[in-house]
C-alpha positions as semicolon CSV with decimal commas, in nm:
position;residue;x (nm);y (nm);z (nm)
1;M;0,389;-0,364;-2,436
2;S;0,344;-0,034;-2,262
3;S;0,559;0,091;-1,977
4;S;0,607;0,378;-1,740
5;T;0,889;0,485;-1,509
6;A;0,865;0,707;-1,203
7;V;1,040;0,785;-0,877
8;V;0,805;0,665;-0,605
9;R;0,783;0,572;-0,241
10;I;0,667;0,213;-0,206
11;A;0,502;-0,018;0,046
12;L;0,701;-0,134;0,345
13;S;0,714;-0,495;0,223
14;S;0,867;-0,385;-0,108
15;L;1,120;-0,161;0,067
16;Y;1,221;-0,453;0,287
17;A;1,260;-0,679;-0,017
18;L;1,479;-0,423;-0,193
19;G;1,676;-0,350;0,122
20;V;1,617;0,026;0,145
21;I;1,498;0,231;0,440
22;V;1,143;0,356;0,483
23;G;1,083;0,685;0,305
24;S;1,359;0,629;0,051
25;P;1,266;0,703;-0,310
26;V;1,305;0,419;-0,559
27;Y;1,254;0,386;-0,932
28;E;0,941;0,199;-1,035
29;R;0,924;0,060;-1,388
30;A;0,580;-0,080;-1,471
31;R;0,503;-0,277;-1,785
32;L;0,168;-0,398;-1,918
33;V;0,240;-0,700;-2,138
34;K;-0,003;-0,817;-2,407
35;D;-0,022;-1,120;-2,631
36;A;-0,220;-1,077;-2,954
37;G;-0,362;-0,755;-2,812
38;Q;-0,488;-0,914;-2,489
39;P;-0,324;-0,823;-2,156
40;T;-0,146;-1,116;-1,991
41;H;0,026;-0,947;-1,699
42;V;0,159;-0,635;-1,536
43;L;0,519;-0,649;-1,418
44;T;0,652;-0,375;-1,193
45;S;1,021;-0,361;-1,100
46;Y;1,176;-0,147;-0,828
47;Y;1,537;-0,026;-0,822
48;R;1,756;0,192;-0,600
49;P;1,816;0,529;-0,775
50;A;2,194;0,501;-0,725
51;D;2,191;0,174;-0,922
52;V;2,002;0,294;-1,230
53;E;2,019;0,674;-1,249
54;G;2,095;0,785;-1,606
55;T;2,031;0,440;-1,758
56;P;1,762;0,319;-2,000
57;I;1,572;0,177;-1,701
58;V;1,470;0,530;-1,602
59;D;1,393;0,643;-1,956
60;P;1,021;0,731;-1,960
61;T;0,988;0,618;-2,324
62;P;0,746;0,321;-2,343
63;G;0,898;-0,018;-2,416
64;P;1,175;-0,236;-2,283
65;A;1,489;-0,090;-2,125
66;G;1,681;-0,154;-2,446
67;R;1,811;-0,478;-2,594
68;G;1,875;-0,720;-2,309
69;G;1,637;-0,534;-2,078
70;G;1,694;-0,437;-1,720
71;F;1,933;-0,723;-1,644
72;L;2,175;-0,605;-1,915
73;V;2,150;-0,250;-1,780
74;L;2,234;-0,375;-1,429
75;T;2,526;-0,578;-1,568
76;L;2,665;-0,269;-1,744
77;Q;2,638;-0,086;-1,409
78;G;2,860;-0,351;-1,249
79;L;2,560;-0,515;-1,079
80;E;2,530;-0,836;-1,280
81;P;2,228;-1,044;-1,176
82;D;2,338;-1,384;-1,053
83;T;2,050;-1,538;-0,859
84;M;1,680;-1,476;-0,819
85;T;1,418;-1,595;-0,578
86;E;1,061;-1,608;-0,700
87;T;0,749;-1,660;-0,491
88;F;0,405;-1,725;-0,643
89;Y;0,060;-1,714;-0,493
90;A;-0,298;-1,684;-0,615
91;R;-0,561;-1,431;-0,510
92;M;-0,858;-1,244;-0,646
93;P;-0,769;-0,925;-0,837
94;T;-0,827;-0,575;-0,714
95;P;-1,084;-0,378;-0,918
96;D;-0,799;-0,185;-1,089
97;E;-0,616;-0,508;-1,179
98;A;-0,934;-0,667;-1,317
99;E;-0,987;-0,362;-1,538
100;Q;-0,625;-0,333;-1,654
101;L;-0,599;-0,705;-1,735
102;E;-0,952;-0,714;-1,883
103;L;-1,046;-1,008;-1,660
104;P;-1,387;-1,172;-1,662
105;A;-1,575;-1,172;-1,332
106;G;-1,444;-1,434;-1,091
107;E;-1,105;-1,491;-1,256
108;P;-0,815;-1,501;-1,010
109;V;-0,466;-1,367;-1,067
110;M;-0,129;-1,525;-0,998
111;V;0,114;-1,294;-0,822
112;L;0,488;-1,328;-0,873
113;Q;0,732;-1,164;-0,634
114;R;1,097;-1,172;-0,744
115;R;1,417;-1,065;-0,575
116;T;1,722;-1,047;-0,802
117;Y;2,068;-1,069;-0,641
118;T;2,426;-1,008;-0,748
119;E;2,683;-1,280;-0,684
120;D;2,770;-1,121;-0,348
121;G;2,404;-1,130;-0,237
122;R;2,305;-0,766;-0,294
123;V;1,942;-0,721;-0,401
124;V;1,939;-0,515;-0,723
125;E;1,575;-0,553;-0,824
126;F;1,246;-0,632;-0,655
127;A;0,966;-0,713;-0,899
128;R;0,598;-0,788;-0,861
129;G;0,395;-0,936;-1,144
130;V;0,018;-0,972;-1,152
131;H;-0,081;-1,232;-1,411
132;A;-0,420;-1,326;-1,554
133;A;-0,448;-1,686;-1,431
134;S;-0,606;-1,815;-1,753
135;R;-0,353;-1,646;-1,985
136;F;-0,020;-1,727;-1,832
137;S;0,174;-2,037;-1,733
138;W;0,517;-2,110;-1,590
139;T;0,749;-2,396;-1,674
140;Y;1,075;-2,450;-1,490
141;T;1,364;-2,686;-1,555
142;F;1,603;-2,756;-1,270
143;K;1,924;-2,952;-1,258
144;I;1,890;-3,217;-0,989
145;P;2,162;-3,162;-0,730
146;D;2,401;-3,442;-0,638
């Protein structure tokens, strides 16, 4: 896995999802994930600077944000993730995505958008994943409500 972290200004839709005002800087942590040397997906998470400043999330060293990843870091900051909402959709990749994921011509991508919330409903992470459709699958198990 390779990763990068930077302070950026992001698209309006991402700002809305994270709950920050237009023009506000946020931390972007992008990871390219590979399986057996082949890229499977790019996952980019966005955080408010006040939530993660001085934590492993903003460390520019490649790799995960320490044991337990970003959710453990948020928990240690008093922002324990409690709930997430994920939305998936398919589309054709951009030229940059096709190159980064080493996609053959005509292969679509699956896009994941995730909002992670604390117990009181505060969004603490907005993430967008772009997945090679032929190299990634999702399986969910849900408890059936009464």
